[in-house]
PDB file of C-alpha atoms in Angstrom:
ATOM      1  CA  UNK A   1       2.630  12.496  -1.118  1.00 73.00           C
ATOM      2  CA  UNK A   2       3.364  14.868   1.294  1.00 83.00           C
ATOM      3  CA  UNK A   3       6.367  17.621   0.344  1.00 86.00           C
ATOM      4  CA  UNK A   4       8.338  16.636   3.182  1.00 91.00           C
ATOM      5  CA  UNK A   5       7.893  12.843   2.008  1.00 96.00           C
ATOM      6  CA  UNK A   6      10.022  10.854  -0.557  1.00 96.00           C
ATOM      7  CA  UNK A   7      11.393   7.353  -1.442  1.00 97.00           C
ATOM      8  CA  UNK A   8      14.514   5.999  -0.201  1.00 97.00           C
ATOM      9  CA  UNK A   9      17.363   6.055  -2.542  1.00 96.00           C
ATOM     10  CA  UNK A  10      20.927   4.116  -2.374  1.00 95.00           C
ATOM     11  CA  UNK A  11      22.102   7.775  -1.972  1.00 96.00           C
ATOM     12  CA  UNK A  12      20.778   7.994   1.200  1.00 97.00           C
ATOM     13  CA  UNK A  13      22.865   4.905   3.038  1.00 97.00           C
ATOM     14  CA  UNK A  14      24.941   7.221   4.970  1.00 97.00           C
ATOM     15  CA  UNK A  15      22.263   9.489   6.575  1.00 97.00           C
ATOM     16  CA  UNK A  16      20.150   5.867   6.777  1.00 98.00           C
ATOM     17  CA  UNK A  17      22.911   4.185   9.110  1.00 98.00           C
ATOM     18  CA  UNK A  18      23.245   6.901  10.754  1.00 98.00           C
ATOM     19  CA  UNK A  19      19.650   7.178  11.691  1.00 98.00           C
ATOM     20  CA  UNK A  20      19.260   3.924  12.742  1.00 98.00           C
ATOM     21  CA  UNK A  21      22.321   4.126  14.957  1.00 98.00           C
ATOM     22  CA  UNK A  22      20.883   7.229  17.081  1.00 97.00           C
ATOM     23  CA  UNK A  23      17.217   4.902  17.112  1.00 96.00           C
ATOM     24  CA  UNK A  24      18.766   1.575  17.778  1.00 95.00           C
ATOM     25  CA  UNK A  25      18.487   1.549  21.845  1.00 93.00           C
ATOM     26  CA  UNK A  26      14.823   1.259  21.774  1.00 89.00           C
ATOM     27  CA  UNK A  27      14.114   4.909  20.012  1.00 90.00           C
ATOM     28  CA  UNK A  28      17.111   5.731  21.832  1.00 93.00           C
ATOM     29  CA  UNK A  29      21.045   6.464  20.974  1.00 96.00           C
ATOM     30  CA  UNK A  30      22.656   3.520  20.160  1.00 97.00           C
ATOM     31  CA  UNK A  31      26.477   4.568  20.088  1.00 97.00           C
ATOM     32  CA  UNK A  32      28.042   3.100  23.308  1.00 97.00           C
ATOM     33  CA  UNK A  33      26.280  -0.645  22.466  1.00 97.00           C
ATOM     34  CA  UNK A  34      28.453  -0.636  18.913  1.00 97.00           C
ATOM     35  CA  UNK A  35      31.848  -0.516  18.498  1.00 96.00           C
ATOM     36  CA  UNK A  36      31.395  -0.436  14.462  1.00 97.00           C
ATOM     37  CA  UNK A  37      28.829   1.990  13.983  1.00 97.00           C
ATOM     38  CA  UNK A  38      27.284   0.439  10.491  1.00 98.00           C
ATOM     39  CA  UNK A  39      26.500  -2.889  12.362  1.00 97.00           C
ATOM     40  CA  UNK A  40      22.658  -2.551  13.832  1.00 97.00           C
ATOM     41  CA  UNK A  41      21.874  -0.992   9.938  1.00 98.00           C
ATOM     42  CA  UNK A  42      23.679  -3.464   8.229  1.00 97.00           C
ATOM     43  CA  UNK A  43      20.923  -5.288   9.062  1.00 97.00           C
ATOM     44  CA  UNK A  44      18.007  -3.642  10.124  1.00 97.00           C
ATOM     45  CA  UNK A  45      18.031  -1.064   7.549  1.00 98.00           C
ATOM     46  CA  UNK A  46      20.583  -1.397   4.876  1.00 98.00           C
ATOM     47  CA  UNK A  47      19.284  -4.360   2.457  1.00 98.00           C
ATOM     48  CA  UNK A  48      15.933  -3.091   2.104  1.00 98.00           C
ATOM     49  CA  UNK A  49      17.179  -0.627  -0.054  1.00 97.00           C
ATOM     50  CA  UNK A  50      18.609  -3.053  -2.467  1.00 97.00           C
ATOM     51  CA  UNK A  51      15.844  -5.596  -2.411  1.00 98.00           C
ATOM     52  CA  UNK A  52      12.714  -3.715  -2.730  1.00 98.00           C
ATOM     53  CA  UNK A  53      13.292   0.169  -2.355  1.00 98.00           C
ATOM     54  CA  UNK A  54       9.905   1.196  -3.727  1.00 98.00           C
ATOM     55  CA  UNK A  55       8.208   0.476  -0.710  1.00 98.00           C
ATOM     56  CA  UNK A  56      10.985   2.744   1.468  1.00 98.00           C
ATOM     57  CA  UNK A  57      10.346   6.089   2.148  1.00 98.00           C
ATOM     58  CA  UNK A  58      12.329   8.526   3.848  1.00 98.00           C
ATOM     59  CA  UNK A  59      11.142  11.894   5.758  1.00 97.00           C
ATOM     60  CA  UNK A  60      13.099  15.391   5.306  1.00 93.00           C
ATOM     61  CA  UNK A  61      13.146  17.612   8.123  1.00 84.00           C
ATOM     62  CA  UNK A  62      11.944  21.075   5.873  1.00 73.00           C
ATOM     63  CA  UNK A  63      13.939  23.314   8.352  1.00 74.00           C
ATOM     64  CA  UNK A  64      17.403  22.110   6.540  1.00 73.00           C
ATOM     65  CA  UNK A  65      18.607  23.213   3.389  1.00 72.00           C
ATOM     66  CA  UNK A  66      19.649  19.805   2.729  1.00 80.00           C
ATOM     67  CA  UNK A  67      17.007  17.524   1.829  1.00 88.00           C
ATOM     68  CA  UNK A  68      18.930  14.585   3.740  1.00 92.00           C
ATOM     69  CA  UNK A  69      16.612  12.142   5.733  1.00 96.00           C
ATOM     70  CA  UNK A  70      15.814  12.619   9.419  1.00 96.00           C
ATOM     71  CA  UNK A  71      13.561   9.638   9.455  1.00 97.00           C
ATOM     72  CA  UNK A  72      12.363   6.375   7.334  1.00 98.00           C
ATOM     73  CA  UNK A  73      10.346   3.424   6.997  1.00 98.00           C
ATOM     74  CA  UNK A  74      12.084   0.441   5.094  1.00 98.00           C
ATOM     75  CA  UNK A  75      10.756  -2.840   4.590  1.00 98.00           C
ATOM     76  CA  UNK A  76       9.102  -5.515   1.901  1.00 98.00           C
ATOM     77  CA  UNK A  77       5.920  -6.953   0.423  1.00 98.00           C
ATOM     78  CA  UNK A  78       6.759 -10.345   0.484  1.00 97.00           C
ATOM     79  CA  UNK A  79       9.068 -11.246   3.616  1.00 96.00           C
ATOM     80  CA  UNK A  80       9.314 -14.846   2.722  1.00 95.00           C
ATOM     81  CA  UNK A  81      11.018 -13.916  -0.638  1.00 96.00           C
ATOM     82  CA  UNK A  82      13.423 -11.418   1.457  1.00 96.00           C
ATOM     83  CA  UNK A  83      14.632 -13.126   3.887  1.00 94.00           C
ATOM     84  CA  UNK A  84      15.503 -16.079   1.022  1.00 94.00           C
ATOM     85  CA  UNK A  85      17.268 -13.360  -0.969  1.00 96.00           C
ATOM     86  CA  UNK A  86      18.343 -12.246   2.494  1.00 95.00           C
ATOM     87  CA  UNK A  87      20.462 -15.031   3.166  1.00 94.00           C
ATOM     88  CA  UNK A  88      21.489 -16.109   0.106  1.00 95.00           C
ATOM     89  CA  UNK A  89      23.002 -12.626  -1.291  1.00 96.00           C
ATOM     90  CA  UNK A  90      23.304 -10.254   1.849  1.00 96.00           C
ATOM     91  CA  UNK A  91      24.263 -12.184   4.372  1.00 96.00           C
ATOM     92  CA  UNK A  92      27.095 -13.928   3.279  1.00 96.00           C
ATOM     93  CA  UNK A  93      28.800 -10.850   2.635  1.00 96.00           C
ATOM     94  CA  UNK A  94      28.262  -9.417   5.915  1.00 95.00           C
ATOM     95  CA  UNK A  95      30.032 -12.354   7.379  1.00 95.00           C
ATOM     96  CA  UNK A  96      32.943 -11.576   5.155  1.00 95.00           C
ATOM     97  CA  UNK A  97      33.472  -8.702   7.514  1.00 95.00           C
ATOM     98  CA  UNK A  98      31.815  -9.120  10.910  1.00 94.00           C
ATOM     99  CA  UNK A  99      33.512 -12.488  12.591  1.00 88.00           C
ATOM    100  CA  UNK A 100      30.840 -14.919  14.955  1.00 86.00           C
ATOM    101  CA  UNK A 101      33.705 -15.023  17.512  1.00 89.00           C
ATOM    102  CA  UNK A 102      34.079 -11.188  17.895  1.00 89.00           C
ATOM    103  CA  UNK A 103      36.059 -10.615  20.815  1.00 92.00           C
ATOM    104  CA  UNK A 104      34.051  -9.245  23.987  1.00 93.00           C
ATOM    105  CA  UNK A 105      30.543  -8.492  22.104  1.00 94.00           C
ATOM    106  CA  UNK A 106      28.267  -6.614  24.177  1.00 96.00           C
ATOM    107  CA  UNK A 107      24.998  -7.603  24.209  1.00 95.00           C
ATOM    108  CA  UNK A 108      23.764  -5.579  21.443  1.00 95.00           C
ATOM    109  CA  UNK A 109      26.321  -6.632  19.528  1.00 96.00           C
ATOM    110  CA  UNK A 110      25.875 -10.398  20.331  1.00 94.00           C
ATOM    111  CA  UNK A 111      22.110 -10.079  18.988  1.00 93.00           C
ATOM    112  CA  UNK A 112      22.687  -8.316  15.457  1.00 95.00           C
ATOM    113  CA  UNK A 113      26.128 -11.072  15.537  1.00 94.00           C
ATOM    114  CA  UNK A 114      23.607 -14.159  15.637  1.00 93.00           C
ATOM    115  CA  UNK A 115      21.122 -12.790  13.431  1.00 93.00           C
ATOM    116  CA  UNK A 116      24.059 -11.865  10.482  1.00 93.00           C
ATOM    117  CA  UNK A 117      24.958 -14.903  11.273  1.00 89.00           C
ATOM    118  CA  UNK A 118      21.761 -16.506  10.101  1.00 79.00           C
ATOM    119  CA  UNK A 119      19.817 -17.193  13.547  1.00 69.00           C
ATOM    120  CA  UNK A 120      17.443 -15.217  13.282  1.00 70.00           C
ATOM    121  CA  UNK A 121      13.597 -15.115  14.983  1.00 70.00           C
ATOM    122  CA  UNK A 122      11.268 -15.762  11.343  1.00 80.00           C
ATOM    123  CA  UNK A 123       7.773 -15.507  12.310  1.00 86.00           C
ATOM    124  CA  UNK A 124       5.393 -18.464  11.975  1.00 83.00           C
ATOM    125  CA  UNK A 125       4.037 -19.850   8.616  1.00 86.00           C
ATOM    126  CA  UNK A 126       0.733 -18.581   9.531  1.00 88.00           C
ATOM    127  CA  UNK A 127       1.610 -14.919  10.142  1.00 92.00           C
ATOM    128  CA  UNK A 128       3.840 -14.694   6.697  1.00 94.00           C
ATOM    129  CA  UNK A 129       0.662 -15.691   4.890  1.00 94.00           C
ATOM    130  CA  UNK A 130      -1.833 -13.438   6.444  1.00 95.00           C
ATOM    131  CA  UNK A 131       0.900 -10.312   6.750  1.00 97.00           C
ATOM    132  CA  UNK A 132       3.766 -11.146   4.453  1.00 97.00           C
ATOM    133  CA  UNK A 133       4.848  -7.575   4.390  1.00 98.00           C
ATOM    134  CA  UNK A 134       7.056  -6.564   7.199  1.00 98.00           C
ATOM    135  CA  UNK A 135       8.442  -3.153   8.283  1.00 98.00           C
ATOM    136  CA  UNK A 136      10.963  -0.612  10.376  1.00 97.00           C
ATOM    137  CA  UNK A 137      10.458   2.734  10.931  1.00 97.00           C
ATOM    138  CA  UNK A 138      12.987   4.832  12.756  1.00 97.00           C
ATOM    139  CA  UNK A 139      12.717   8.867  13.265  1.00 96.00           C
ATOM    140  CA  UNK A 140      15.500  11.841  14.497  1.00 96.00           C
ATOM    141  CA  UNK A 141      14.205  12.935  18.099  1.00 92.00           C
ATOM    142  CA  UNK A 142      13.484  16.263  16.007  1.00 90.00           C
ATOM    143  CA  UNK A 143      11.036  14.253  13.499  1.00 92.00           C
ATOM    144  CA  UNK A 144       9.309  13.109  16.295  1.00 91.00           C
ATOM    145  CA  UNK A 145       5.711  13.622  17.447  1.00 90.00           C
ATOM    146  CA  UNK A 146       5.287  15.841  14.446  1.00 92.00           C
ATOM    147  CA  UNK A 147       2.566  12.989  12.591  1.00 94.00           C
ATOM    148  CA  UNK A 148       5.633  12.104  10.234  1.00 95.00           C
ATOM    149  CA  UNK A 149       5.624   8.356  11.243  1.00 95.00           C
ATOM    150  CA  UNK A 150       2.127   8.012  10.417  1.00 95.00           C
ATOM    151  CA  UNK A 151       2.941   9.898   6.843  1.00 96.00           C
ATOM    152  CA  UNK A 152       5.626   7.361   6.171  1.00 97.00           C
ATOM    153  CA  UNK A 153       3.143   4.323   7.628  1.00 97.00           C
ATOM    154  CA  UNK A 154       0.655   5.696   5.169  1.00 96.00           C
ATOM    155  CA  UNK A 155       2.843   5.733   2.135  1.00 97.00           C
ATOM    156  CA  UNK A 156       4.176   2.317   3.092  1.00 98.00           C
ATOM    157  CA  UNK A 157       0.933   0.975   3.088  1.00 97.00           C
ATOM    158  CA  UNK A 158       0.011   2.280  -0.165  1.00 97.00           C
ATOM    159  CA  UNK A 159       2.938   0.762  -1.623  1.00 98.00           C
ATOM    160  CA  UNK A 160       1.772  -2.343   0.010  1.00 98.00           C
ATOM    161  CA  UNK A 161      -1.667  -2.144  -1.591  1.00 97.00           C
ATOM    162  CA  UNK A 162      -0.732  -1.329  -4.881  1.00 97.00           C
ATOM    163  CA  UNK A 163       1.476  -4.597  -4.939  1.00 97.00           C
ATOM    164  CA  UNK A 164      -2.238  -6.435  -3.340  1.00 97.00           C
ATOM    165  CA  UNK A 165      -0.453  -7.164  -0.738  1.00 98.00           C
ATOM    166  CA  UNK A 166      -2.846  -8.402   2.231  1.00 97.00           C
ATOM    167  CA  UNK A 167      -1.175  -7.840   5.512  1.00 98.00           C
ATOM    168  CA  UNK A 168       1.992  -6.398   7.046  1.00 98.00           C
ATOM    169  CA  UNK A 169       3.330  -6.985  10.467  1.00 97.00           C
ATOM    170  CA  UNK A 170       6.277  -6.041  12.584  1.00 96.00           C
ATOM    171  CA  UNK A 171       8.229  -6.774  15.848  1.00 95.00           C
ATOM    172  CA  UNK A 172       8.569  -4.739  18.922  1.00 94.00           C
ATOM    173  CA  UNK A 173      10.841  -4.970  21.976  1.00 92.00           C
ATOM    174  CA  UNK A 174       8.404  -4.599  25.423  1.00 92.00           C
ATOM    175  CA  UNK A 175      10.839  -2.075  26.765  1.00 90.00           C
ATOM    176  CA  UNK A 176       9.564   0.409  23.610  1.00 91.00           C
ATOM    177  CA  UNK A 177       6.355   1.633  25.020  1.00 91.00           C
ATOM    178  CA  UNK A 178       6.165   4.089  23.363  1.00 90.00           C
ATOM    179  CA  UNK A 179       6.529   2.623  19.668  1.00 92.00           C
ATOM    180  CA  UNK A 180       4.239   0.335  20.960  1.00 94.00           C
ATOM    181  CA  UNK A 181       1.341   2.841  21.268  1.00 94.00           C
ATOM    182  CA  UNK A 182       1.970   4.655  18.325  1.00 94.00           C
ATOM    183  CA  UNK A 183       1.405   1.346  16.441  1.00 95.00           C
ATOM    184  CA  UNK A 184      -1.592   0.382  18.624  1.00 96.00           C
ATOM    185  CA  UNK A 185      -2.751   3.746  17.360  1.00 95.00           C
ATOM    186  CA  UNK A 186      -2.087   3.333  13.747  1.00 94.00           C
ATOM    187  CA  UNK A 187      -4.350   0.282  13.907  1.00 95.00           C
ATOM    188  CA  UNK A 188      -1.622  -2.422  14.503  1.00 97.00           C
ATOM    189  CA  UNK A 189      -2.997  -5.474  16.672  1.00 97.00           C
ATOM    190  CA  UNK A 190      -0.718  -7.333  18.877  1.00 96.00           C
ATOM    191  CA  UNK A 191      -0.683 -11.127  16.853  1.00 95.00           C
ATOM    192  CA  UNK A 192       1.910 -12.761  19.132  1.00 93.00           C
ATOM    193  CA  UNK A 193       4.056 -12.014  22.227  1.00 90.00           C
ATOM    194  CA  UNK A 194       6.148 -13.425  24.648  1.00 90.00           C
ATOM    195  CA  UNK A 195       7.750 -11.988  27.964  1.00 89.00           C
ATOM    196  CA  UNK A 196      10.269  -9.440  25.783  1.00 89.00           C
ATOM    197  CA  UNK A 197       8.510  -8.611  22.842  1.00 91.00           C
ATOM    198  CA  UNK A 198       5.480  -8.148  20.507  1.00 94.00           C
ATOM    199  CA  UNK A 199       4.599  -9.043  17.011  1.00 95.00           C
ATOM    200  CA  UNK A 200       2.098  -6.507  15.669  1.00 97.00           C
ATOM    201  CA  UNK A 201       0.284  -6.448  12.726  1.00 97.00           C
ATOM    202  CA  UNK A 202      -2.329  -4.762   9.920  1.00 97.00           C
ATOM    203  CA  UNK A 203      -4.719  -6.609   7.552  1.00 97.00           C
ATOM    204  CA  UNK A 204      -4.760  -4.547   4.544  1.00 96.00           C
ATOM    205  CA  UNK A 205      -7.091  -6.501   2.233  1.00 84.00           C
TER     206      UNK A 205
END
């Protein structure tokens, strides 16, 4: 594993939300779409960490003293499984403190709303059993174009491997062109899309 490479640890929440905040506009800063800042990775990043963390791994920036993250990858093996556990243990608490009827939402906050609310987009039957792993990878504008996202999809994969897992896919809004072609060049195939995104994915096996 690379030196600037590690896993994810609970530890790490605090630098994690606040990566995926400054990500969370399509690679861009996220700030002005949230009025609570821990919202987008309450979802998005958060529970991966306490369902299967030894397939999350987080990149250090080696100019820093501090070994916090400047960049992850978080995800599963089996998303079937997580997004059970998902809504059974996580969700339900997240309700607890983020109300459906949230007064004036703006849009960003209407989508994460719906999906903590338990409306969210599952793929297809089909693509959970050819690429049952799923992922999200966010990076620090100073982590990026550096080759640490393909580090981090490398280790991920690994993971995925050792655990004979036999695909992995993800999702990808069509405004993120850019994430888009890194993937494309990674080896991720487009499996599905519609007129605002793209589901991607990797056969492993």
């Amino acid at each position: 594993m690379n030196k600037n490479i590690r896993l994810l640890t609970q530890p790490d929440l605090p630098y994690v939300y606040d990566i995926c905040l400054r990500t969370g506009n399509n690679g861009d800063d996220a700030h002005h779409h949230f009025r609570d800042p821990f919202l987008i990775g309450q979802y998005y990043a958060a529970p991966y960490l306490f369902y299967e963390p030894d397939v999350c791994f987080a990149v250090i920036d080696g100019q820093s003293a501090i070994r916090r993250p400047s960049g992850y990858i978080v995800g599963t093996s089996d998303s079937t499984s997580y997004y059970k556990w998902l809504h059974t243990c996580w969700l339900p608490r997240l309700q607890q403190i983020y109300p459906s009827d949230l007064p004036k939402p703006s849009e960003a906050e209407k989508w994460i709303l719906r999906l903590v609310n338990g409306t969210d987009d599952i793929p297809t039957n089909k693509i959970l059993s050819d690429y049952p792993a799923h992922l999200h990878i966010d990076l620090l504008p100073c982590m990026q174009g550096k080759g640490y996202g393909k580090l981090l999809i490398q280790n991920f994969i690994t993971a995925l491997k050792e655990k004979s897992c036999p695909g992995v896919h993800l999702g990808v809004s069509k405004q993120n062109v850019n994430a888009i072609g890194f993937y494309k060049r990674s080896g991720f195939l487009i499996l599905e899309e519609d007129s605002e995104s793209c589901l991607l994915g990797i056969r492993l096996i």
